[in-house]
Amino acid sequence: MKLDALLRFLRPKKARRDPESDEASGSKFDKKGFCDEISAFVADKGTNGLQKFLKSKVPAKRRDDFWNTIFARCTETVQAGEVFGEEDTMALKEDVEFLRTVVSMCENAIIAGCKVVQGLKNIVFGLNSLMLDIQCEAGSKLMDSISALSEKWYANELEDADNLMPQVITYLLARCTQHDATAAFMKRLVKVREALELLDYEDERIETTRHMIMRCAMSPMFLRGASASIGIQFLSSLFSLHPRIMRPLHLTIKNQIPYVKTSILKAYGEVYYGAWKAEEDEENYTRIEEACLQDLMEAAIHSSKPETAKNVRAVLGVIHSKKGEFGVDALLHRLWGPILFRSLKVANVKVRRNAVKVFSTLFPLVDPESKSQDVESE
């Protein structure tokens, strides 16, 4: 494949005069020819061949012109508006195929380690900015490939990568919370977990994003199956994002507890334990203990419904089972102490019954830093 031959497909054809309107028709370039040329080359040489072409066959002095030309054709394609249509017309499919080919070229250029010139950056950022506006069925793969390209840019820590991530985060969260979500999307979301910290959770404009984060905690995909350990770790990490995430996330899980299976209850227990164990910020650490764990403890004691109390105990039971691990005995004594011993003496028989069931799984509940005589008195 020769560079000049490839560029010929991108050169606009001369405008023709429309005999009916007596106006010059818009200039066009050979999208299909361009796509076929790239496709045939990859079929013959493989993606490694395409990477070598982009790195060594596009000389430095022509690199700007090469990517700027492609960017110009992308701009024309987008401005035509076909790609934003809701019906899969032939024109739309042709535009989608052209843009997907360009995305593939950009991704292979990144893999090959090509120098990032302005034209290449313009393509990546331009496509990223429009990907959530694509609605047609044919464009779903284009949207995914644009997201994957943006993820690749971010993973390689290329220029201004953080600016790509709000769109990517929104896209991946949406895919992870759809009924046909797959673990592959969850793993991609986990890989860009740090990008969630770039969002301004005080901004009301990202309410939809916050809502999708909550829905992750309701998705069985994050809580069971072969990838459950990855999903649980991800959910645990969300507690440290922001106070405006922690509390709603906790309430989302708490509202699910009465209705889910035992396996999910145990997964939720691991989520809370992971959040508590991994937290390093003192304020967040206190919030997790008091606003989340102690709130569950109160629910386990004061729930009037036996089944709900049982399910909450199952969640907390995961943490109870960690007794002996560093910090856990002190945690249980610190949080359960003010609740449990008082509840064992109240007049309400349901509260006393719940308290006895909790105490039977916790005994002995002691402060590990207490002296032996203090322990005996407790």
Coordinates of C-alpha atoms in Angstrom, one line a residue:
M1 CA 0.0 0.0 0.0
K2 CA 1.4 3.3 -1.1
L3 CA 0.8 6.5 0.9
D4 CA -0.1 8.6 -2.1
A5 CA -2.5 5.9 -3.4
L6 CA -4.2 5.9 0.0
L7 CA -4.5 9.7 0.1
R8 CA -6.1 9.7 -3.3
F9 CA -9.2 8.1 -1.9
L10 CA -9.4 11.1 0.5
R11 CA -9.2 13.8 -2.0
P12 CA -12.5 15.4 -2.8
K13 CA -13.9 14.7 -6.2
K14 CA -14.7 17.8 -8.3
A15 CA -18.1 19.2 -7.7
R16 CA -20.6 18.4 -10.3
R17 CA -23.5 20.7 -11.4
D18 CA -26.9 19.3 -10.6
P19 CA -28.9 19.9 -13.8
E20 CA -32.2 20.0 -11.9
S21 CA -31.2 22.6 -9.3
D22 CA -28.5 24.3 -11.4
E23 CA -26.3 24.2 -8.3
A24 CA -23.0 22.6 -7.7
S25 CA -23.3 19.4 -5.7
G26 CA -21.1 19.0 -2.6
S27 CA -17.7 17.5 -3.2
K28 CA -17.3 13.9 -2.0
F29 CA -14.4 11.6 -1.5
D30 CA -14.2 7.8 -2.0
K31 CA -15.0 6.5 1.5
K32 CA -15.6 3.0 0.2
G33 CA -12.4 2.9 -1.7
F34 CA -10.5 4.1 1.3
C35 CA -12.1 1.4 3.6
D36 CA -11.6 -1.3 1.0
E37 CA -7.9 -0.4 0.6
I38 CA -7.3 -0.5 4.4
S39 CA -9.3 -3.7 4.7
A40 CA -7.4 -5.5 1.9
F41 CA -4.1 -4.4 3.4
V42 CA -4.9 -5.7 6.8
A43 CA -6.2 -9.0 5.4
D44 CA -2.9 -9.4 3.6
K45 CA -0.4 -8.0 6.1
G46 CA -2.3 -8.1 9.4
T47 CA -2.6 -5.4 12.0
N48 CA 1.1 -5.6 12.6
G49 CA 1.5 -4.6 8.9
L50 CA -0.8 -1.7 9.4
Q51 CA 1.2 -0.5 12.5
K52 CA 4.5 -0.7 10.5
F53 CA 2.9 1.2 7.7
L54 CA 1.7 4.0 10.0
K55 CA 5.0 4.2 11.8
S56 CA 7.6 3.8 9.0
K57 CA 5.8 4.5 5.7
V58 CA 4.3 7.8 6.7
P59 CA 7.4 10.0 6.8
A60 CA 7.8 12.6 9.5
K61 CA 7.5 15.5 7.0
R62 CA 4.2 14.2 5.8
R63 CA 2.7 13.0 9.1
D64 CA 0.8 16.2 9.8
D65 CA -0.6 16.3 6.3
F66 CA -1.7 12.7 6.5
W67 CA -3.6 12.9 9.7
N68 CA -5.0 16.4 9.0
T69 CA -6.4 15.1 5.7
I70 CA -8.1 12.2 7.5
F71 CA -9.4 14.6 10.2
A72 CA -10.9 16.9 7.5
R73 CA -12.7 14.0 5.9
C74 CA -14.0 12.9 9.4
T75 CA -15.3 16.4 9.9
E76 CA -17.1 16.4 6.6
T77 CA -18.6 13.0 7.4
V78 CA -19.8 14.1 10.8
Q79 CA -21.2 17.4 9.6
A80 CA -23.2 15.6 7.0
G81 CA -25.2 14.3 9.9
E82 CA -26.0 10.8 8.6
V83 CA -24.2 9.1 11.4
F84 CA -26.6 10.7 13.9
G85 CA -29.7 9.3 12.2
E86 CA -32.0 6.7 13.8
E87 CA -32.5 4.6 10.6
D88 CA -29.7 2.4 9.2
T89 CA -29.7 3.9 5.7
M90 CA -27.0 3.0 3.1
A91 CA -25.4 6.4 3.5
L92 CA -25.3 6.0 7.3
K93 CA -23.7 2.6 7.1
E94 CA -21.1 3.9 4.7
D95 CA -20.2 6.8 7.1
V96 CA -20.1 4.4 10.0
E97 CA -17.7 2.1 8.2
F98 CA -15.5 4.9 7.2
L99 CA -15.3 6.3 10.8
R100 CA -14.7 2.8 12.2
T101 CA -11.8 2.4 9.8
V102 CA -10.3 5.7 10.9
V103 CA -10.7 4.6 14.6
S104 CA -8.9 1.4 13.8
M105 CA -6.1 3.3 12.2
C106 CA -5.8 5.7 15.2
E107 CA -5.7 2.7 17.6
N108 CA -3.0 1.0 15.6
A109 CA -1.0 4.2 15.4
I110 CA -1.1 4.4 19.2
I111 CA -0.1 0.7 19.5
A112 CA 2.8 1.3 17.1
G113 CA 4.0 4.2 19.2
C114 CA 3.6 6.7 16.4
K115 CA 4.3 10.3 17.4
V116 CA 1.0 12.1 18.3
V117 CA 0.5 15.0 15.9
Q118 CA -2.3 17.5 16.1
G119 CA -4.4 15.9 13.4
L120 CA -4.3 12.5 15.1
K121 CA -5.3 14.1 18.4
N122 CA -8.1 16.1 16.7
I123 CA -9.6 12.9 15.3
V124 CA -9.5 11.1 18.7
F125 CA -11.0 14.0 20.7
G126 CA -13.5 14.9 18.0
L127 CA -14.9 11.4 17.8
N128 CA -14.9 11.1 21.6
S129 CA -17.0 14.2 21.8
L130 CA -19.8 12.9 19.6
M131 CA -19.9 9.2 20.5
L132 CA -22.8 9.5 23.0
D133 CA -24.9 11.2 20.3
I134 CA -24.9 8.1 18.0
Q135 CA -28.3 6.4 18.2
C136 CA -28.6 4.0 15.3
E137 CA -28.1 0.3 15.6
A138 CA -25.3 0.3 13.0
G139 CA -23.5 2.9 15.1
S140 CA -23.3 0.8 18.3
K141 CA -20.1 -0.8 17.2
L142 CA -18.7 2.6 16.2
M143 CA -19.5 4.0 19.6
D144 CA -17.8 1.0 21.3
S145 CA -14.7 1.4 19.1
I146 CA -14.5 5.1 19.9
S147 CA -14.6 4.3 23.6
A148 CA -12.0 1.6 23.2
L149 CA -9.8 4.1 21.3
S150 CA -10.2 6.7 24.1
E151 CA -9.4 4.0 26.7
K152 CA -6.2 3.2 24.8
W153 CA -5.2 6.9 24.7
Y154 CA -5.8 7.1 28.5
A155 CA -3.9 3.9 29.2
N156 CA -0.9 5.2 27.3
E157 CA -1.1 8.5 29.3
L158 CA -1.1 10.5 26.1
E159 CA -1.7 14.3 25.9
D160 CA -4.9 15.5 27.7
A161 CA -6.1 12.0 28.2
D162 CA -8.2 13.0 31.3
N163 CA -10.4 15.1 29.1
L164 CA -11.6 12.0 27.2
M165 CA -12.8 10.1 30.3
P166 CA -16.2 11.7 31.2
Q167 CA -17.6 10.4 27.9
V168 CA -15.9 7.0 28.4
I169 CA -17.1 6.6 32.0
T170 CA -20.7 7.4 31.0
Y171 CA -20.6 5.0 28.1
L172 CA -19.1 2.1 30.1
L173 CA -21.4 2.6 33.1
A174 CA -24.4 2.6 30.7
R175 CA -23.2 -0.7 29.1
C176 CA -22.5 -2.3 32.5
T177 CA -26.0 -1.6 33.7
Q178 CA -27.9 -2.8 30.6
H179 CA -29.8 -6.1 30.8
D180 CA -27.4 -7.7 28.3
A181 CA -24.2 -6.5 30.0
T182 CA -21.1 -8.7 29.8
A183 CA -18.1 -9.1 32.1
A184 CA -15.9 -7.7 29.4
F185 CA -17.5 -4.2 29.8
M186 CA -17.1 -4.5 33.6
K187 CA -13.4 -5.3 33.2
R188 CA -13.0 -2.3 30.9
L189 CA -14.7 -0.1 33.5
V190 CA -12.5 -1.4 36.3
K191 CA -9.4 -0.6 34.2
V192 CA -10.4 3.1 34.1
R193 CA -11.6 3.2 37.7
E194 CA -9.2 6.1 38.6
A195 CA -10.9 8.2 36.0
L196 CA -14.0 8.3 38.2
E197 CA -12.1 10.5 40.5
L198 CA -12.0 13.2 37.8
L199 CA -15.7 13.8 38.0
D200 CA -17.2 16.6 40.0
Y201 CA -19.8 14.9 42.2
E202 CA -21.1 18.2 43.4
D203 CA -22.2 19.1 39.9
E204 CA -25.9 18.3 39.4
R205 CA -25.3 17.8 35.7
I206 CA -23.8 14.4 36.4
E207 CA -26.9 13.1 38.2
T208 CA -27.3 10.5 35.5
T209 CA -23.8 9.2 36.1
R210 CA -24.3 9.0 39.8
H211 CA -27.5 7.0 39.2
M212 CA -25.7 4.6 37.0
I213 CA -23.0 4.1 39.7
M214 CA -25.7 3.1 42.1
R215 CA -27.1 0.7 39.6
C216 CA -23.8 -1.1 39.4
A217 CA -24.4 -2.1 43.1
M218 CA -27.7 -3.7 42.0
S219 CA -26.2 -5.7 39.1
P220 CA -25.5 -9.4 39.7
M221 CA -22.7 -9.2 37.2
F222 CA -20.6 -7.3 39.8
L223 CA -21.5 -9.7 42.6
R224 CA -21.4 -13.3 41.3
G225 CA -19.8 -15.5 38.7
A226 CA -16.3 -15.9 37.5
S227 CA -15.6 -12.1 37.6
A228 CA -17.2 -11.5 41.0
S229 CA -13.9 -10.8 42.8
I230 CA -13.2 -8.0 40.3
G231 CA -16.7 -6.5 40.6
I232 CA -16.7 -6.7 44.4
Q233 CA -13.3 -4.9 44.6
F234 CA -14.6 -2.2 42.2
L235 CA -17.8 -1.7 44.3
S236 CA -15.7 -1.4 47.4
S237 CA -13.6 1.3 45.8
L238 CA -16.6 3.4 45.1
F239 CA -17.1 4.1 48.8
S240 CA -14.0 6.3 48.7
L241 CA -15.0 8.4 45.7
H242 CA -17.0 11.1 47.4
P243 CA -19.5 11.5 50.3
R244 CA -22.2 12.1 47.7
I245 CA -21.5 8.7 46.4
M246 CA -20.9 6.8 49.6
R247 CA -24.2 7.4 51.3
P248 CA -26.5 6.8 48.3
L249 CA -24.4 3.7 47.5
H250 CA -24.9 2.3 51.0
L251 CA -28.6 3.0 50.9
T252 CA -28.9 1.3 47.5
I253 CA -27.3 -1.8 48.9
K254 CA -29.3 -1.7 52.1
N255 CA -32.5 -1.5 50.1
Q256 CA -31.5 -4.6 48.2
I257 CA -30.7 -6.7 51.2
P258 CA -34.3 -7.9 52.0
Y259 CA -34.8 -9.3 48.5
V260 CA -31.5 -10.9 47.3
K261 CA -30.1 -14.4 47.5
T262 CA -27.6 -15.6 50.1
S263 CA -24.7 -15.5 47.6
I264 CA -25.4 -11.8 46.9
L265 CA -25.7 -11.1 50.6
K266 CA -22.3 -12.5 51.2
A267 CA -20.9 -10.5 48.2
Y268 CA -22.3 -7.4 49.8
G269 CA -20.5 -8.3 53.0
E270 CA -17.3 -8.5 51.1
V271 CA -18.0 -5.2 49.5
Y272 CA -18.3 -3.5 52.9
Y273 CA -15.3 -5.3 54.3
G274 CA -13.2 -4.4 51.3
A275 CA -14.3 -0.7 51.5
W276 CA -13.5 -0.5 55.2
K277 CA -10.2 -2.4 54.9
A278 CA -8.9 -0.4 51.9
E279 CA -9.9 3.1 53.1
E280 CA -6.9 5.3 54.0
D281 CA -8.6 8.7 54.4
E282 CA -9.5 9.2 58.1
E283 CA -12.8 11.0 57.5
N284 CA -14.0 8.5 54.9
Y285 CA -12.9 5.7 57.3
T286 CA -15.1 7.1 60.0
R287 CA -18.0 7.6 57.6
I288 CA -17.8 4.0 56.4
E289 CA -17.9 2.8 60.1
E290 CA -20.6 5.1 61.4
A291 CA -22.8 5.8 58.3
C292 CA -22.6 2.4 56.7
L293 CA -21.6 -0.4 59.0
Q294 CA -23.2 0.9 62.2
D295 CA -26.3 1.7 60.2
L296 CA -26.5 -2.0 59.2
M297 CA -25.9 -3.1 62.8
E298 CA -28.9 -0.9 63.9
A299 CA -31.0 -2.5 61.2
A300 CA -29.9 -6.0 62.2
I301 CA -31.1 -5.3 65.8
H302 CA -34.2 -3.2 65.2
S303 CA -35.8 -4.7 62.1
S304 CA -39.3 -5.9 62.8
K305 CA -39.2 -8.4 60.0
P306 CA -37.3 -11.6 60.9
E307 CA -36.3 -12.3 57.3
T308 CA -34.8 -8.8 56.9
A309 CA -32.9 -9.0 60.1
K310 CA -31.6 -12.4 59.1
N311 CA -30.4 -11.0 55.7
V312 CA -28.7 -8.1 57.4
R313 CA -26.9 -10.5 59.7
A314 CA -25.7 -12.5 56.7
V315 CA -24.1 -9.3 55.3
L316 CA -22.5 -8.5 58.6
G317 CA -21.6 -12.1 59.1
V318 CA -18.9 -11.8 56.5
I319 CA -17.1 -9.2 58.7
H320 CA -17.8 -11.2 61.8
S321 CA -16.0 -14.1 60.2
K322 CA -12.9 -12.0 59.8
K323 CA -12.4 -11.9 63.6
G324 CA -8.8 -12.4 64.3
E325 CA -7.7 -10.4 61.3
F326 CA -5.9 -7.1 61.9
G327 CA -8.3 -4.4 63.2
V328 CA -11.5 -6.4 62.9
D329 CA -11.9 -7.3 66.6
A330 CA -11.4 -3.6 67.6
L331 CA -13.9 -2.6 64.8
L332 CA -16.6 -5.0 66.1
H333 CA -16.1 -3.9 69.7
R334 CA -16.1 -0.3 68.8
L335 CA -19.3 -0.4 66.7
W336 CA -21.3 -3.2 68.3
G337 CA -20.5 -2.3 71.8
P338 CA -22.8 0.8 72.1
I339 CA -25.6 -1.1 70.4
L340 CA -25.6 -4.7 71.4
F341 CA -25.3 -4.7 75.2
R342 CA -28.0 -2.1 75.5
S343 CA -30.3 -4.0 73.1
L344 CA -29.9 -7.2 75.2
K345 CA -31.7 -5.4 78.1
V346 CA -34.6 -3.7 76.4
A347 CA -38.2 -4.6 76.9
N348 CA -39.0 -5.2 73.2
V349 CA -38.8 -8.9 72.7
K350 CA -38.0 -8.7 69.0
V351 CA -35.1 -6.4 69.6
R352 CA -33.8 -8.7 72.4
R353 CA -34.2 -11.8 70.1
N354 CA -32.2 -10.1 67.3
A355 CA -29.6 -9.0 69.8
V356 CA -29.1 -12.5 71.1
K357 CA -28.7 -13.9 67.6
V358 CA -26.0 -11.3 66.8
F359 CA -24.3 -11.8 70.2
S360 CA -24.1 -15.6 69.6
T361 CA -22.0 -15.1 66.5
L362 CA -19.8 -12.4 68.1
F363 CA -19.0 -13.9 71.5
P364 CA -16.6 -13.0 72.9
L365 CA -17.0 -9.3 72.0
V366 CA -13.9 -7.7 73.6
D367 CA -11.5 -4.9 73.0
P368 CA -8.3 -6.5 71.9
E369 CA -6.3 -3.8 73.6
S370 CA -7.9 -4.4 77.0
K371 CA -6.0 -6.1 79.8
S372 CA -7.0 -9.6 80.7
Q373 CA -8.8 -8.6 83.9
D374 CA -10.8 -6.0 81.9
V375 CA -11.8 -8.7 79.5
E376 CA -13.0 -11.0 82.2
S377 CA -15.1 -8.2 83.7
E378 CA -16.7 -7.5 80.3

